[in-house]
Amino acid sequence: EARLADYFDTIAGTSTGGLMATMLTAPDQHGRPLYAAKDIVPFYLEHSPNIFPQRNEILSLLRMLCGPKYDGKYLRNLIRGLCGNRRFQETITHLLIPTYDIKTLQPQVFSTYEAELDPGMDVLLSDICISTSSAPVYFPAYFFKTKDCQGNDREFNLIDGGIATNNPALLAMRPTGANAKLLPANVLDYGKYLVLSVGT
């Protein structure tokens, strides 16, 4: 059965779109995508009431004065269960997910292209999905560490990639990683690209 990952060289997403992009590209035990596109809406309908539990509005407003509206525990556990120990390089097609680092105040883009060059960027898919889904006001920021090529700790303090990259289509089209050296000089002829942009 054909899936979207079979037709696109790169699938990108930010915020909840990053989670959807991962669902479409992460492999199951048979090397096929975990989810078909038709399964995503039922997934959200099933889990949204627990991701965004309804509370008394006054209590919600008071909570937002002290921190995020939701603790994110259900969402984080859901994502960890969904992604397991899968890493960026395992995706069926190239994946790109932007995040934003609140410590460095810089966008941090994760992609399979970069993971090919830098093992320290071959992070757990669950860490990136949690990070890019950590919308300010709604969910807390997410912290995790990896090791760089020299074995040194590399830390990330991340929130929703939509803070810096609301539409990651142009990032997905840029030549990056090991493939950048193999691409012809006219690679930026955007007339040769086919982009399917789906809003959430």
PDB file of C-alpha atoms in Angstrom:
ATOM      1  CA  GLU A   1       0.000   0.000   0.000  1.00  0.00           C
ATOM      2  CA  ALA A   2       1.508   3.334  -1.094  1.00  0.00           C
ATOM      3  CA  ARG A   3       2.047   6.043   1.517  1.00  0.00           C
ATOM      4  CA  LEU A   4       2.967   9.736   1.314  1.00  0.00           C
ATOM      5  CA  ALA A   5       6.547   8.954   2.320  1.00  0.00           C
ATOM      6  CA  ASP A   6       6.892   6.983  -0.917  1.00  0.00           C
ATOM      7  CA  TYR A   7       6.229  10.084  -3.025  1.00  0.00           C
ATOM      8  CA  PHE A   8       8.212  12.878  -1.352  1.00  0.00           C
ATOM      9  CA  ASP A   9      11.956  13.364  -0.929  1.00  0.00           C
ATOM     10  CA  THR A  10      11.438  15.404   2.235  1.00  0.00           C
ATOM     11  CA  ILE A  11       8.540  15.806   4.637  1.00  0.00           C
ATOM     12  CA  ALA A  12       8.714  18.749   7.032  1.00  0.00           C
ATOM     13  CA  GLY A  13       6.559  20.034   9.836  1.00  0.00           C
ATOM     14  CA  THR A  14       6.651  22.353  12.802  1.00  0.00           C
ATOM     15  CA  SER A  15       4.651  22.263  16.027  1.00  0.00           C
ATOM     16  CA  THR A  16       1.888  19.668  15.678  1.00  0.00           C
ATOM     17  CA  GLY A  17       2.891  19.422  12.018  1.00  0.00           C
ATOM     18  CA  GLY A  18       6.224  18.019  13.196  1.00  0.00           C
ATOM     19  CA  LEU A  19       4.401  15.236  14.989  1.00  0.00           C
ATOM     20  CA  MET A  20       2.327  14.525  11.883  1.00  0.00           C
ATOM     21  CA  ALA A  21       5.429  14.515   9.668  1.00  0.00           C
ATOM     22  CA  THR A  22       7.012  11.993  12.024  1.00  0.00           C
ATOM     23  CA  MET A  23       3.917   9.796  11.987  1.00  0.00           C
ATOM     24  CA  LEU A  24       4.121   9.744   8.182  1.00  0.00           C
ATOM     25  CA  THR A  25       7.855   8.942   8.007  1.00  0.00           C
ATOM     26  CA  ALA A  26       8.811   6.873  11.071  1.00  0.00           C
ATOM     27  CA  PRO A  27       9.040   3.168  10.244  1.00  0.00           C
ATOM     28  CA  ASP A  28       7.031   0.386  11.815  1.00  0.00           C
ATOM     29  CA  GLN A  29       8.453  -3.109  12.366  1.00  0.00           C
ATOM     30  CA  HIS A  30       8.009  -3.860   8.648  1.00  0.00           C
ATOM     31  CA  GLY A  31       9.824  -0.745   7.444  1.00  0.00           C
ATOM     32  CA  ARG A  32       6.626   1.026   6.424  1.00  0.00           C
ATOM     33  CA  PRO A  33       5.279   4.308   7.856  1.00  0.00           C
ATOM     34  CA  LEU A  34       3.685   4.082  11.288  1.00  0.00           C
ATOM     35  CA  TYR A  35       0.584   5.902  10.061  1.00  0.00           C
ATOM     36  CA  ALA A  36      -1.250   6.504   6.827  1.00  0.00           C
ATOM     37  CA  ALA A  37      -2.480  10.051   6.243  1.00  0.00           C
ATOM     38  CA  LYS A  38      -6.075   8.898   6.762  1.00  0.00           C
ATOM     39  CA  ASP A  39      -5.204   7.745  10.303  1.00  0.00           C
ATOM     40  CA  ILE A  40      -3.985  11.118  11.572  1.00  0.00           C
ATOM     41  CA  VAL A  41      -7.343  12.826  12.126  1.00  0.00           C
ATOM     42  CA  PRO A  42      -8.730   9.856  14.123  1.00  0.00           C
ATOM     43  CA  PHE A  43      -5.494   9.879  16.161  1.00  0.00           C
ATOM     44  CA  TYR A  44      -6.022  13.519  17.129  1.00  0.00           C
ATOM     45  CA  LEU A  45      -9.727  13.057  17.794  1.00  0.00           C
ATOM     46  CA  GLU A  46      -8.921  10.197  20.145  1.00  0.00           C
ATOM     47  CA  HIS A  47      -6.127  11.889  22.076  1.00  0.00           C
ATOM     48  CA  SER A  48      -6.947  15.622  22.014  1.00  0.00           C
ATOM     49  CA  PRO A  49      -9.291  15.519  25.044  1.00  0.00           C
ATOM     50  CA  ASN A  50      -6.408  14.170  27.147  1.00  0.00           C
ATOM     51  CA  ILE A  51      -3.762  16.430  25.609  1.00  0.00           C
ATOM     52  CA  PHE A  52      -5.930  19.498  26.249  1.00  0.00           C
ATOM     53  CA  PRO A  53      -8.046  18.594  29.295  1.00  0.00           C
ATOM     54  CA  GLN A  54     -10.855  21.047  29.950  1.00  0.00           C
ATOM     55  CA  ARG A  55     -10.746  22.811  33.292  1.00  0.00           C
ATOM     56  CA  ASN A  56     -12.514  25.621  35.013  1.00  0.00           C
ATOM     57  CA  GLU A  57     -11.674  28.770  33.000  1.00  0.00           C
ATOM     58  CA  ILE A  58     -10.764  30.826  36.065  1.00  0.00           C
ATOM     59  CA  LEU A  59      -8.393  28.126  37.311  1.00  0.00           C
ATOM     60  CA  SER A  60      -6.885  27.854  33.819  1.00  0.00           C
ATOM     61  CA  LEU A  61      -6.221  31.598  33.721  1.00  0.00           C
ATOM     62  CA  LEU A  62      -4.623  31.502  37.159  1.00  0.00           C
ATOM     63  CA  ARG A  63      -2.469  28.561  36.117  1.00  0.00           C
ATOM     64  CA  MET A  64      -1.284  30.441  33.016  1.00  0.00           C
ATOM     65  CA  LEU A  65      -0.036  33.264  35.251  1.00  0.00           C
ATOM     66  CA  CYS A  66       2.288  30.772  36.929  1.00  0.00           C
ATOM     67  CA  GLY A  67       3.314  28.723  33.904  1.00  0.00           C
ATOM     68  CA  PRO A  68       1.971  26.786  30.935  1.00  0.00           C
ATOM     69  CA  LYS A  69      -1.717  25.980  30.713  1.00  0.00           C
ATOM     70  CA  TYR A  70      -1.078  22.210  30.448  1.00  0.00           C
ATOM     71  CA  ASP A  71       1.643  20.086  32.031  1.00  0.00           C
ATOM     72  CA  GLY A  72       2.195  18.140  28.792  1.00  0.00           C
ATOM     73  CA  LYS A  73       2.623  14.794  30.574  1.00  0.00           C
ATOM     74  CA  TYR A  74       0.006  12.971  28.535  1.00  0.00           C
ATOM     75  CA  LEU A  75       1.376  14.351  25.250  1.00  0.00           C
ATOM     76  CA  ARG A  76       4.961  13.469  26.145  1.00  0.00           C
ATOM     77  CA  ASN A  77       4.063   9.923  27.161  1.00  0.00           C
ATOM     78  CA  LEU A  78       1.968   9.531  24.019  1.00  0.00           C
ATOM     79  CA  ILE A  79       4.839  10.674  21.793  1.00  0.00           C
ATOM     80  CA  ARG A  80       7.362   8.439  23.555  1.00  0.00           C
ATOM     81  CA  GLY A  81       5.057   5.477  23.098  1.00  0.00           C
ATOM     82  CA  LEU A  82       4.523   6.351  19.445  1.00  0.00           C
ATOM     83  CA  CYS A  83       8.186   6.896  18.537  1.00  0.00           C
ATOM     84  CA  GLY A  84       9.883   4.422  20.848  1.00  0.00           C
ATOM     85  CA  ASN A  85      13.664   4.465  20.353  1.00  0.00           C
ATOM     86  CA  ARG A  86      13.525   5.443  16.686  1.00  0.00           C
ATOM     87  CA  ARG A  87      16.049   8.035  15.561  1.00  0.00           C
ATOM     88  CA  PHE A  88      16.139  10.587  12.778  1.00  0.00           C
ATOM     89  CA  GLN A  89      18.217   8.486  10.390  1.00  0.00           C
ATOM     90  CA  GLU A  90      15.657   5.685  10.516  1.00  0.00           C
ATOM     91  CA  THR A  91      12.875   7.617   8.780  1.00  0.00           C
ATOM     92  CA  ILE A  92      11.575   6.247   5.495  1.00  0.00           C
ATOM     93  CA  THR A  93      12.143   9.522   3.663  1.00  0.00           C
ATOM     94  CA  HIS A  94      13.984  12.661   4.716  1.00  0.00           C
ATOM     95  CA  LEU A  95      12.407  14.446   7.666  1.00  0.00           C
ATOM     96  CA  LEU A  96      12.893  18.058   8.742  1.00  0.00           C
ATOM     97  CA  ILE A  97      11.537  19.563  11.971  1.00  0.00           C
ATOM     98  CA  PRO A  98      12.320  23.097  13.205  1.00  0.00           C
ATOM     99  CA  THR A  99      12.452  23.967  16.896  1.00  0.00           C
ATOM    100  CA  TYR A 100      13.568  27.036  18.833  1.00  0.00           C
ATOM    101  CA  ASP A 101      16.212  27.004  21.572  1.00  0.00           C
ATOM    102  CA  ILE A 102      15.226  29.345  24.403  1.00  0.00           C
ATOM    103  CA  LYS A 103      18.737  29.318  25.875  1.00  0.00           C
ATOM    104  CA  THR A 104      20.632  30.306  22.727  1.00  0.00           C
ATOM    105  CA  LEU A 105      17.657  32.281  21.342  1.00  0.00           C
ATOM    106  CA  GLN A 106      18.222  30.639  17.967  1.00  0.00           C
ATOM    107  CA  PRO A 107      16.208  28.343  15.710  1.00  0.00           C
ATOM    108  CA  GLN A 108      17.398  24.744  15.830  1.00  0.00           C
ATOM    109  CA  VAL A 109      16.496  22.671  12.794  1.00  0.00           C
ATOM    110  CA  PHE A 110      16.710  18.889  12.940  1.00  0.00           C
ATOM    111  CA  SER A 111      16.843  16.899   9.732  1.00  0.00           C
ATOM    112  CA  THR A 112      17.940  13.539   8.440  1.00  0.00           C
ATOM    113  CA  TYR A 113      20.387  15.394   6.191  1.00  0.00           C
ATOM    114  CA  GLU A 114      22.192  16.861   9.206  1.00  0.00           C
ATOM    115  CA  ALA A 115      22.009  13.560  11.083  1.00  0.00           C
ATOM    116  CA  GLU A 116      23.940  11.946   8.210  1.00  0.00           C
ATOM    117  CA  LEU A 117      26.848  14.317   8.836  1.00  0.00           C
ATOM    118  CA  ASP A 118      26.715  14.695  12.606  1.00  0.00           C
ATOM    119  CA  PRO A 119      25.885  11.711  14.840  1.00  0.00           C
ATOM    120  CA  GLY A 120      25.076  14.185  17.609  1.00  0.00           C
ATOM    121  CA  MET A 121      22.108  15.339  15.546  1.00  0.00           C
ATOM    122  CA  ASP A 122      20.772  11.814  15.066  1.00  0.00           C
ATOM    123  CA  VAL A 123      18.471  12.344  18.008  1.00  0.00           C
ATOM    124  CA  LEU A 124      15.438  10.427  19.180  1.00  0.00           C
ATOM    125  CA  LEU A 125      12.347  11.288  17.167  1.00  0.00           C
ATOM    126  CA  SER A 126      10.412  11.491  20.422  1.00  0.00           C
ATOM    127  CA  ASP A 127      12.688  14.260  21.748  1.00  0.00           C
ATOM    128  CA  ILE A 128      12.126  16.390  18.663  1.00  0.00           C
ATOM    129  CA  CYS A 129       8.379  15.773  18.474  1.00  0.00           C
ATOM    130  CA  ILE A 130       8.008  16.778  22.122  1.00  0.00           C
ATOM    131  CA  SER A 131      10.197  19.837  21.533  1.00  0.00           C
ATOM    132  CA  THR A 132       8.429  21.169  18.466  1.00  0.00           C
ATOM    133  CA  SER A 133       5.041  20.510  20.086  1.00  0.00           C
ATOM    134  CA  SER A 134       5.960  22.551  23.172  1.00  0.00           C
ATOM    135  CA  ALA A 135       3.948  25.611  22.252  1.00  0.00           C
ATOM    136  CA  PRO A 136       4.626  28.506  24.642  1.00  0.00           C
ATOM    137  CA  VAL A 137       1.795  29.282  27.056  1.00  0.00           C
ATOM    138  CA  TYR A 138       0.309  25.814  26.482  1.00  0.00           C
ATOM    139  CA  PHE A 139       3.170  23.404  27.261  1.00  0.00           C
ATOM    140  CA  PRO A 140       6.498  23.634  29.104  1.00  0.00           C
ATOM    141  CA  ALA A 141       9.783  23.825  27.217  1.00  0.00           C
ATOM    142  CA  TYR A 142      11.656  20.564  26.720  1.00  0.00           C
ATOM    143  CA  PHE A 143      15.261  19.859  27.695  1.00  0.00           C
ATOM    144  CA  PHE A 144      17.464  16.980  26.567  1.00  0.00           C
ATOM    145  CA  LYS A 145      21.125  16.180  25.900  1.00  0.00           C
ATOM    146  CA  THR A 146      23.029  14.324  23.210  1.00  0.00           C
ATOM    147  CA  LYS A 147      26.708  13.636  22.587  1.00  0.00           C
ATOM    148  CA  ASP A 148      28.679  15.328  19.826  1.00  0.00           C
ATOM    149  CA  CYS A 149      31.350  13.632  17.684  1.00  0.00           C
ATOM    150  CA  GLN A 150      33.961  14.124  20.415  1.00  0.00           C
ATOM    151  CA  GLY A 151      31.722  12.655  23.108  1.00  0.00           C
ATOM    152  CA  ASN A 152      30.941  16.011  24.690  1.00  0.00           C
ATOM    153  CA  ASP A 153      27.475  16.818  25.964  1.00  0.00           C
ATOM    154  CA  ARG A 154      25.301  18.916  23.701  1.00  0.00           C
ATOM    155  CA  GLU A 155      22.212  20.302  25.371  1.00  0.00           C
ATOM    156  CA  PHE A 156      18.988  21.584  23.909  1.00  0.00           C
ATOM    157  CA  ASN A 157      16.312  23.724  25.576  1.00  0.00           C
ATOM    158  CA  LEU A 158      13.556  23.700  23.000  1.00  0.00           C
ATOM    159  CA  ILE A 159      10.082  24.974  22.275  1.00  0.00           C
ATOM    160  CA  ASP A 160       7.706  25.065  19.317  1.00  0.00           C
ATOM    161  CA  GLY A 161       9.542  25.581  16.035  1.00  0.00           C
ATOM    162  CA  GLY A 162       6.723  27.822  14.842  1.00  0.00           C
ATOM    163  CA  ILE A 163       8.278  30.625  16.903  1.00  0.00           C
ATOM    164  CA  ALA A 164      10.895  31.014  14.169  1.00  0.00           C
ATOM    165  CA  THR A 165       9.662  28.888  11.265  1.00  0.00           C
ATOM    166  CA  ASN A 166       5.914  28.830  10.925  1.00  0.00           C
ATOM    167  CA  ASN A 167       6.037  27.295   7.438  1.00  0.00           C
ATOM    168  CA  PRO A 168       9.081  25.023   6.998  1.00  0.00           C
ATOM    169  CA  ALA A 169       8.605  24.504   3.244  1.00  0.00           C
ATOM    170  CA  LEU A 170      11.596  26.661   2.266  1.00  0.00           C
ATOM    171  CA  LEU A 171      13.789  24.895   4.805  1.00  0.00           C
ATOM    172  CA  ALA A 172      12.758  21.573   3.305  1.00  0.00           C
ATOM    173  CA  MET A 173      13.766  22.794  -0.158  1.00  0.00           C
ATOM    174  CA  ARG A 174      17.234  24.047   0.730  1.00  0.00           C
ATOM    175  CA  PRO A 175      20.214  21.846  -0.137  1.00  0.00           C
ATOM    176  CA  THR A 176      21.665  20.496   3.107  1.00  0.00           C
ATOM    177  CA  GLY A 177      23.703  17.660   4.496  1.00  0.00           C
ATOM    178  CA  ALA A 178      25.755  15.215   2.480  1.00  0.00           C
ATOM    179  CA  ASN A 179      23.518  15.639  -0.565  1.00  0.00           C
ATOM    180  CA  ALA A 180      24.288  19.372  -0.844  1.00  0.00           C
ATOM    181  CA  LYS A 181      27.656  18.647  -2.489  1.00  0.00           C
ATOM    182  CA  LEU A 182      26.060  16.352  -5.044  1.00  0.00           C
ATOM    183  CA  LEU A 183      23.377  18.756  -6.188  1.00  0.00           C
ATOM    184  CA  PRO A 184      23.793  20.720  -9.430  1.00  0.00           C
ATOM    185  CA  ALA A 185      24.357  24.474  -9.397  1.00  0.00           C
ATOM    186  CA  ASN A 186      20.821  25.164 -10.609  1.00  0.00           C
ATOM    187  CA  VAL A 187      19.285  23.348  -7.632  1.00  0.00           C
ATOM    188  CA  LEU A 188      17.580  26.547  -6.515  1.00  0.00           C
ATOM    189  CA  ASP A 189      15.410  26.541  -9.612  1.00  0.00           C
ATOM    190  CA  TYR A 190      12.248  26.271  -7.551  1.00  0.00           C
ATOM    191  CA  GLY A 191      10.180  25.660 -10.665  1.00  0.00           C
ATOM    192  CA  LYS A 192      11.418  22.077 -10.515  1.00  0.00           C
ATOM    193  CA  TYR A 193      10.021  21.482  -7.031  1.00  0.00           C
ATOM    194  CA  LEU A 194       6.638  20.037  -6.202  1.00  0.00           C
ATOM    195  CA  VAL A 195       5.464  21.267  -2.790  1.00  0.00           C
ATOM    196  CA  LEU A 196       2.398  20.022  -0.979  1.00  0.00           C
ATOM    197  CA  SER A 197       1.727  22.397   1.922  1.00  0.00           C
ATOM    198  CA  VAL A 198      -0.941  21.302   4.384  1.00  0.00           C
ATOM    199  CA  GLY A 199      -2.006  23.736   7.100  1.00  0.00           C
ATOM    200  CA  THR A 200      -3.131  22.623  10.552  1.00  0.00           C
TER     201      THR A 200
END
